[in-house]
Amino acid sequence: MSERTARFRDVVAIGEFRVLWLAQVQSRMGDQFARVALALLVFERTDSAAITALVYAMTLIPPLITAPLLAGIADRYSRRTVMVATEVVRAALSALMIIPTLPLPVLAVLVLLVTCPHPLFSAARTATTPRVLPGPLFPVGQGIMSASDNIAQILGFTLGGALVAATGSPHLAIAVNTVTFALSAIVLRLGLRPHLPDAATAGTGTRSGFALAGIRYVAADRRLLGLAGMTWLFGCFVVPEALAVPYAAQIGAGDAAVGWLMAADVVGAAVGMILVARLGPTLRRNLTIPLAAATGVPLVLTLAGPSLPVTVALWTLSGPFGSYMVLAQVAFTEGIPDGMRARAIGFAAAGLQTAQGLGMALAGLLAEAVTPSVAIALSGAVGSVAAVAVGLHARLHRTPDRPPAAPPAGPAAADTSTEGRERHARSRVPR
């Protein structure tokens, strides 16, 4: 099968991909329920754009610390076990956030704790995907996963906003998120093979050296570091999500409009990611910089704080350009050997989440000094200019010097040890 003939139905026909897909989609919907609830809850208690954006950003900042410490676990142990364990931990922490009388500082601490395991889960899931979808199936599968992720965000934001507006209870939306963590753990445990990492490319050395090997591998390659940097710039383009509540107040829209504002760019992104999923390697390479640079332009056009319909239209227009993320993530993942993939992906994912959190926090502070619309416009402008600079410096428009790293040939290659082969032989995957 060539790169150009991979079809959506070929990907969806693979059972383990459907398991990863289902677990991710429903869990992502729950995350957005919780984010809408937190934003409304904090703004209601504080009436502060800065504090609202800061608490929202706290769902993204912790991976800066936890990713280097935790992501290596997914290159040592069964990636299925890693994903299930992190979902169980997050479900338990999220359950505590449901308590209505919880003081805001305690809630903020729980927000930090529930976010800490995320890079471990993300690294394990993304490292497993090329094993489940070998060769040309992977870019298509990544496009489907990313588009579905955006659709799940749309549903989560809009339904979450509507639920809170109808019931007046942000805690109910947080409870939905708790349930999705538990469901994700169950689905992954029942429907996925262990997927032990490839020992031949995992590397050896001290515990700290093992954990940092992925970072060193990426940092030593200008192209890989540039691809990671392009995804980190998304921190400039995600600012509207954090400022949706104060922006709605600025233009005179109600609470129900918050979900629509948060979902706006995601609508276009879902369409864009489906369109780029089946592009060949040359087009993927050539379009990465132009799409990234164009993502911030519609955000700049909201400088004056236009009406709700105009804002939704502009933020939706930004979405298809944001599909450059799929192109960058596919190229990055293909360039990393399997045994080091979780650590490298964990590093990139941590940078992305940290960039998003810092971008949101800084934009929130800026919105206190000016207006939310001006803060959003400036963030978009910075992101677009930086995308061109990073892309050209990393030479992302050129053919890479080395071919993509190939995943192991089959499930048995997940672990070359005798113990690993025995564990694989005992495993059973429900059909």
Coordinates of C-alpha atoms in Angstrom, one line a residue:
M1 CA 0.0 0.0 0.0
S2 CA 1.5 3.4 -1.0
E3 CA 1.3 6.6 0.9
R4 CA -1.4 7.9 -1.5
T5 CA -3.7 4.9 -1.3
A6 CA -4.3 4.7 2.5
R7 CA -8.0 5.2 3.1
F8 CA -10.1 6.2 6.1
R9 CA -11.9 2.8 6.1
D10 CA -8.6 0.9 6.2
V11 CA -7.7 2.7 9.4
V12 CA -11.1 2.4 11.1
A13 CA -11.2 -1.3 10.3
I14 CA -8.4 -1.9 12.8
G15 CA -9.8 -2.9 16.2
E16 CA -7.1 -1.5 18.4
F17 CA -7.3 1.9 16.6
R18 CA -11.0 2.0 17.4
V19 CA -10.2 1.4 21.1
L20 CA -7.7 4.2 21.2
W21 CA -10.1 6.4 19.2
L22 CA -13.1 5.8 21.5
A23 CA -11.1 6.2 24.7
Q24 CA -9.7 9.5 23.5
V25 CA -12.9 11.0 22.1
Q26 CA -15.1 10.4 25.1
S27 CA -12.4 11.4 27.6
R28 CA -11.7 14.6 25.6
M29 CA -15.4 15.5 25.8
G30 CA -15.2 15.2 29.5
D31 CA -12.1 17.4 29.7
Q32 CA -14.0 20.2 27.9
F33 CA -17.0 19.9 30.2
A34 CA -14.6 20.4 33.1
R35 CA -12.8 23.3 31.5
V36 CA -16.1 25.2 30.8
A37 CA -17.2 24.5 34.4
L38 CA -13.9 25.7 35.9
A39 CA -13.9 28.9 33.8
L40 CA -17.5 29.8 34.8
L41 CA -17.0 28.8 38.4
V42 CA -13.8 30.9 38.9
F43 CA -15.1 33.9 37.0
E44 CA -18.3 33.8 39.0
R45 CA -16.4 33.8 42.3
T46 CA -13.7 36.3 41.4
D47 CA -15.0 38.4 38.5
S48 CA -11.4 38.5 37.3
A49 CA -10.2 37.7 33.8
A50 CA -6.6 37.2 35.0
I51 CA -7.6 34.7 37.7
T52 CA -10.0 32.9 35.4
A53 CA -7.3 32.5 32.7
L54 CA -4.7 31.5 35.3
V55 CA -6.9 28.7 36.7
Y56 CA -7.7 27.6 33.2
A57 CA -4.0 27.6 32.4
M58 CA -3.2 25.5 35.4
T59 CA -4.8 22.6 33.5
L60 CA -1.9 22.9 31.1
I61 CA 1.2 24.1 32.9
P62 CA 2.2 21.1 35.2
P63 CA 3.5 18.9 32.3
L64 CA 6.6 21.2 32.1
I65 CA 7.7 19.4 35.3
T66 CA 6.0 16.0 35.1
A67 CA 6.8 15.1 31.4
P68 CA 10.6 14.6 31.8
L69 CA 10.0 12.7 35.0
L70 CA 7.1 10.4 33.9
A71 CA 7.2 10.0 30.1
G72 CA 10.1 7.5 30.3
I73 CA 7.8 5.0 32.1
A74 CA 6.0 4.4 28.9
D75 CA 9.3 3.3 27.3
R76 CA 9.9 0.8 30.1
Y77 CA 6.6 -0.8 30.8
S78 CA 3.4 -1.9 28.9
R79 CA 1.9 1.2 27.4
R80 CA -1.6 -0.2 28.0
T81 CA -0.9 -0.5 31.7
V82 CA 0.5 3.0 31.8
M83 CA -2.6 4.5 30.1
V84 CA -5.0 2.6 32.3
A85 CA -3.2 3.6 35.5
T86 CA -3.1 7.3 34.6
E87 CA -6.8 7.3 33.8
V88 CA -7.6 5.7 37.2
V89 CA -5.5 8.2 39.1
R90 CA -7.2 11.1 37.2
A91 CA -10.7 9.8 37.9
A92 CA -10.0 9.6 41.6
L93 CA -8.6 13.2 41.7
S94 CA -11.4 14.5 39.5
A95 CA -14.0 12.9 41.9
L96 CA -12.7 15.2 44.7
M97 CA -13.3 18.3 42.6
I98 CA -17.1 17.5 42.5
I99 CA -17.5 18.6 46.2
P100 CA -19.5 21.9 46.0
T101 CA -18.1 23.5 49.2
L102 CA -14.4 23.0 48.1
P103 CA -12.5 26.3 48.7
L104 CA -11.0 27.8 45.5
P105 CA -7.3 27.3 46.6
V106 CA -8.0 23.6 47.2
L107 CA -9.8 23.3 43.8
A108 CA -6.7 24.9 42.2
V109 CA -4.4 22.4 43.8
L110 CA -6.6 19.5 42.5
V111 CA -6.6 21.1 39.0
L112 CA -2.8 20.9 39.1
L113 CA -2.7 17.3 40.4
V114 CA -5.2 15.9 37.9
T115 CA -3.2 17.5 35.1
C116 CA 0.2 16.1 36.2
P117 CA -0.2 12.5 34.8
H118 CA -1.5 13.8 31.4
P119 CA 1.9 13.8 29.6
L120 CA 2.4 10.2 30.6
F121 CA -0.9 9.1 29.1
S122 CA -0.4 11.2 26.0
A123 CA 3.1 9.9 25.4
A124 CA 1.9 6.3 25.8
R125 CA -1.1 6.7 23.5
T126 CA 0.8 8.5 20.8
A127 CA 3.7 6.1 20.9
T128 CA 1.2 3.2 20.6
T129 CA -0.5 4.6 17.5
P130 CA 2.2 3.9 15.0
R131 CA 2.4 0.3 16.3
V132 CA -1.3 -0.1 15.7
L133 CA -1.2 1.8 12.3
P134 CA 2.0 0.9 10.5
G135 CA 3.3 2.7 7.4
P136 CA 1.0 4.9 5.4
L137 CA -1.9 4.2 7.8
F138 CA -0.4 6.3 10.5
P139 CA -0.8 9.8 9.0
V140 CA -4.4 9.0 8.1
G141 CA -5.1 7.7 11.6
Q142 CA -3.4 10.7 13.2
G143 CA -5.7 13.0 11.1
I144 CA -8.8 11.0 12.1
M145 CA -7.7 11.1 15.8
S146 CA -7.0 14.9 15.7
A147 CA -10.2 15.7 13.8
S148 CA -12.3 13.6 16.2
D149 CA -10.5 15.2 19.1
N150 CA -11.6 18.6 17.8
I151 CA -15.2 17.4 17.3
A152 CA -15.2 16.1 20.9
Q153 CA -14.0 19.5 22.0
I154 CA -16.9 21.1 20.1
L155 CA -19.4 18.9 21.8
G156 CA -17.7 19.2 25.1
F157 CA -17.6 23.0 25.1
T158 CA -21.1 23.5 23.7
L159 CA -22.8 20.8 25.8
G160 CA -20.8 21.8 28.8
G161 CA -21.7 25.4 28.5
A162 CA -25.4 24.5 28.0
L163 CA -25.4 22.1 30.9
V164 CA -24.0 24.7 33.3
A165 CA -26.3 27.4 32.0
A166 CA -29.4 25.1 32.3
T167 CA -28.6 23.7 35.8
G168 CA -26.4 26.4 37.3
S169 CA -24.1 23.7 38.6
P170 CA -20.5 23.6 37.3
H171 CA -19.9 20.6 39.6
L172 CA -22.2 18.4 37.5
A173 CA -20.0 19.1 34.5
I174 CA -17.0 18.1 36.5
A175 CA -18.7 14.8 37.5
V176 CA -19.2 14.0 33.8
N177 CA -15.4 14.4 33.3
T178 CA -14.8 12.0 36.2
V179 CA -16.9 9.3 34.6
T180 CA -15.1 9.7 31.3
F181 CA -11.7 9.0 32.9
A182 CA -13.1 5.7 34.4
L183 CA -14.7 4.7 31.1
S184 CA -11.4 5.3 29.2
A185 CA -9.5 3.1 31.6
I186 CA -12.1 0.2 31.2
V187 CA -12.1 0.4 27.4
L188 CA -8.3 0.5 27.1
R189 CA -7.8 -2.4 29.5
L190 CA -10.3 -4.6 27.7
G191 CA -9.5 -3.8 24.1
L192 CA -5.8 -3.2 23.8
R193 CA -2.7 -5.4 23.8
P194 CA 0.1 -4.6 26.3
H195 CA 2.3 -3.0 23.6
L196 CA 5.6 -3.2 25.4
P197 CA 8.2 -0.8 24.0
D198 CA 11.0 -1.9 21.6
A199 CA 14.0 -2.8 23.9
A200 CA 16.5 -2.5 21.0
T201 CA 15.9 1.3 20.6
A202 CA 15.0 2.2 24.2
G203 CA 18.5 2.9 25.3
T204 CA 20.2 2.2 28.6
G205 CA 22.0 4.1 31.4
T206 CA 21.0 5.7 34.7
R207 CA 17.4 6.4 35.5
S208 CA 17.9 10.1 34.9
G209 CA 19.9 9.5 31.7
F210 CA 17.2 7.2 30.4
A211 CA 14.5 9.8 31.1
L212 CA 16.4 12.6 29.4
A213 CA 17.4 10.6 26.4
G214 CA 14.4 11.6 24.4
I215 CA 15.0 15.3 25.1
R216 CA 18.6 15.0 24.0
Y217 CA 17.6 13.1 20.8
V218 CA 15.2 15.9 19.8
A219 CA 17.5 18.8 20.8
A220 CA 20.3 17.4 18.7
D221 CA 18.2 17.4 15.5
R222 CA 17.3 20.9 14.2
R223 CA 14.3 19.5 12.2
L224 CA 12.8 17.6 15.1
L225 CA 13.3 20.5 17.4
G226 CA 11.7 22.8 14.9
L227 CA 8.7 20.5 14.5
A228 CA 8.2 20.5 18.2
G229 CA 8.6 24.3 18.3
M230 CA 5.9 24.7 15.7
T231 CA 3.5 22.7 17.8
W232 CA 4.4 24.8 20.9
L233 CA 3.4 28.0 19.0
F234 CA -0.1 26.8 19.3
G235 CA 0.0 28.3 22.7
C236 CA -0.5 31.6 21.0
F237 CA -3.5 30.4 19.0
V238 CA -5.4 28.7 21.8
V239 CA -5.7 32.0 23.8
P240 CA -9.4 32.6 22.8
E241 CA -10.4 29.5 24.8
A242 CA -9.0 31.0 28.1
L243 CA -10.5 34.4 27.4
A244 CA -13.9 33.3 26.1
V245 CA -15.7 34.1 29.4
P246 CA -14.3 37.7 29.8
Y247 CA -14.6 38.2 26.0
A248 CA -18.3 37.2 26.1
A249 CA -18.7 39.8 28.9
Q250 CA -16.9 42.4 26.8
I251 CA -19.2 42.0 23.8
G252 CA -22.4 41.6 25.9
A253 CA -23.0 37.9 25.3
G254 CA -24.4 35.5 27.9
D255 CA -23.0 32.4 29.6
A256 CA -24.5 30.1 27.0
A257 CA -22.3 31.9 24.3
V258 CA -19.1 30.8 26.2
G259 CA -19.4 27.3 24.9
W260 CA -19.8 28.5 21.3
L261 CA -16.8 30.8 21.6
M262 CA -14.6 28.1 23.0
A263 CA -15.7 25.7 20.2
A264 CA -15.5 28.1 17.3
D265 CA -11.9 27.4 16.1
V266 CA -12.3 23.7 16.8
V267 CA -15.1 23.4 14.2
G268 CA -12.8 24.6 11.4
A269 CA -9.9 22.6 12.7
A270 CA -11.9 19.4 12.5
V271 CA -12.6 20.0 8.8
G272 CA -9.0 21.0 8.1
M273 CA -7.5 17.9 9.8
I274 CA -9.7 15.6 7.7
L275 CA -8.5 17.4 4.6
V276 CA -4.8 17.1 5.3
A277 CA -5.0 13.5 6.6
R278 CA -4.3 11.9 3.2
L279 CA -1.8 14.4 1.9
G280 CA 1.4 12.9 0.6
P281 CA 4.8 13.6 2.3
T282 CA 5.8 16.4 0.0
L283 CA 2.6 18.4 0.4
R284 CA 2.6 17.8 4.2
R285 CA 6.1 19.3 4.3
N286 CA 5.4 22.2 2.0
L287 CA 2.2 23.3 3.8
T288 CA 3.3 23.2 7.4
I289 CA 4.8 26.8 7.5
P290 CA 2.1 28.6 5.4
L291 CA -0.8 27.0 7.4
A292 CA 0.9 27.8 10.8
A293 CA 1.5 31.4 9.7
A294 CA -2.2 31.8 8.6
T295 CA -3.6 30.5 11.9
G296 CA -3.2 33.8 13.8
V297 CA -4.6 36.1 11.1
P298 CA -8.3 35.7 11.9
L299 CA -7.6 36.2 15.5
V300 CA -5.9 39.6 14.7
L301 CA -9.2 40.6 13.0
T302 CA -11.1 40.4 16.3
L303 CA -9.0 43.3 17.6
A304 CA -12.1 45.6 17.9
G305 CA -14.3 43.0 19.7
P306 CA -16.9 42.4 17.0
S307 CA -20.3 40.9 17.6
L308 CA -20.8 37.2 18.6
P309 CA -21.6 35.9 15.1
V310 CA -18.7 37.7 13.5
T311 CA -16.3 36.5 16.2
V312 CA -17.5 32.9 15.9
A313 CA -17.0 33.2 12.1
L314 CA -13.5 34.5 12.5
W315 CA -12.4 32.1 15.1
T316 CA -13.9 29.2 13.1
L317 CA -11.8 30.4 10.1
S318 CA -8.7 30.1 12.1
G319 CA -9.4 26.4 12.7
P320 CA -8.5 24.9 9.2
F321 CA -5.2 26.7 9.2
G322 CA -4.5 25.1 12.7
S323 CA -4.4 21.7 11.0
Y324 CA -0.7 22.3 10.5
M325 CA -0.5 20.6 13.9
V326 CA -1.3 17.3 12.4
L327 CA 1.4 17.7 9.7
A328 CA 4.0 18.7 12.4
Q329 CA 3.0 15.9 14.8
V330 CA 3.1 13.2 12.1
A331 CA 6.6 14.3 10.9
F332 CA 7.8 14.5 14.4
T333 CA 6.6 11.0 15.5
E334 CA 7.8 9.3 12.3
G335 CA 11.3 10.7 13.0
I336 CA 11.6 9.0 16.5
P337 CA 12.6 5.3 17.0
D338 CA 9.9 3.3 18.8
G339 CA 11.9 2.6 22.0
M340 CA 12.5 6.4 22.5
R341 CA 9.1 7.5 21.2
A342 CA 7.3 8.0 24.5
R343 CA 10.0 10.1 26.0
A344 CA 10.4 12.3 22.9
I345 CA 6.6 12.7 22.5
G346 CA 6.3 13.4 26.3
F347 CA 8.9 16.2 25.9
A348 CA 7.0 17.7 22.9
A349 CA 3.6 17.3 24.5
A350 CA 4.9 18.9 27.7
G351 CA 6.2 21.9 25.7
L352 CA 2.9 22.2 24.0
Q353 CA 0.8 22.2 27.1
T354 CA 3.3 24.5 28.9
A355 CA 3.2 26.9 26.0
Q356 CA -0.6 26.8 26.0
G357 CA -0.7 27.4 29.7
L358 CA 1.8 30.3 29.7
G359 CA 0.1 31.8 26.6
M360 CA -3.2 31.8 28.4
A361 CA -1.8 33.1 31.6
L362 CA 0.1 36.0 29.9
A363 CA -3.0 36.8 27.7
G364 CA -5.1 36.9 30.9
L365 CA -2.8 39.4 32.5
L366 CA -2.7 41.4 29.3
A367 CA -6.5 41.4 29.1
E368 CA -6.6 43.1 32.6
A369 CA -4.4 45.9 31.2
V370 CA -6.2 46.3 27.9
T371 CA -9.2 44.3 26.7
P372 CA -9.7 40.6 26.0
S373 CA -10.1 41.3 22.3
V374 CA -6.8 43.2 22.1
A375 CA -5.0 40.4 24.0
I376 CA -6.3 37.8 21.6
A377 CA -5.3 39.8 18.6
L378 CA -1.8 40.3 19.9
S379 CA -1.4 36.6 20.7
G380 CA -2.4 35.7 17.1
A381 CA 0.0 38.1 15.6
V382 CA 2.9 36.9 17.7
G383 CA 2.1 33.3 16.8
S384 CA 2.0 33.9 13.0
V385 CA 5.3 35.8 12.9
A386 CA 7.0 33.2 15.1
A387 CA 5.7 30.3 12.9
V388 CA 7.5 31.7 9.9
A389 CA 10.7 32.3 11.8
V390 CA 10.8 28.8 13.4
G391 CA 9.8 27.0 10.2
L392 CA 12.4 28.6 8.1
H393 CA 15.2 28.2 10.7
A394 CA 14.4 24.5 11.1
R395 CA 14.2 24.1 7.3
L396 CA 10.8 22.4 7.5
H397 CA 10.1 23.1 3.9
R398 CA 13.1 20.9 2.8
T399 CA 13.4 17.1 2.5
P400 CA 14.6 15.6 5.8
D401 CA 18.2 14.4 5.9
R402 CA 17.3 11.0 7.2
P403 CA 14.3 8.7 6.5
P404 CA 11.4 8.3 9.0
A405 CA 12.0 5.8 11.8
A406 CA 10.2 2.6 11.2
P407 CA 8.1 0.9 14.0
P408 CA 8.6 -2.8 14.8
A409 CA 7.4 -5.1 12.2
G410 CA 4.6 -6.7 14.3
P411 CA 3.2 -7.2 17.8
A412 CA 5.9 -9.7 18.7
A413 CA 8.5 -7.1 18.2
A414 CA 7.1 -5.1 21.1
D415 CA 9.4 -6.9 23.5
T416 CA 12.3 -9.1 22.5
S417 CA 12.8 -10.6 25.9
T418 CA 11.6 -14.1 26.9
E419 CA 9.4 -12.6 29.6
G420 CA 7.9 -10.2 27.1
R421 CA 7.1 -13.0 24.6
E422 CA 5.4 -15.0 27.3
R423 CA 3.3 -12.0 28.4
H424 CA 2.3 -11.4 24.8
A425 CA 1.4 -15.1 24.3
R426 CA -0.9 -15.0 27.4
S427 CA -2.7 -11.8 26.3
R428 CA -6.1 -11.9 24.7
V429 CA -7.8 -9.1 22.9
P430 CA -11.7 -9.1 22.9
R431 CA -13.2 -9.0 19.5

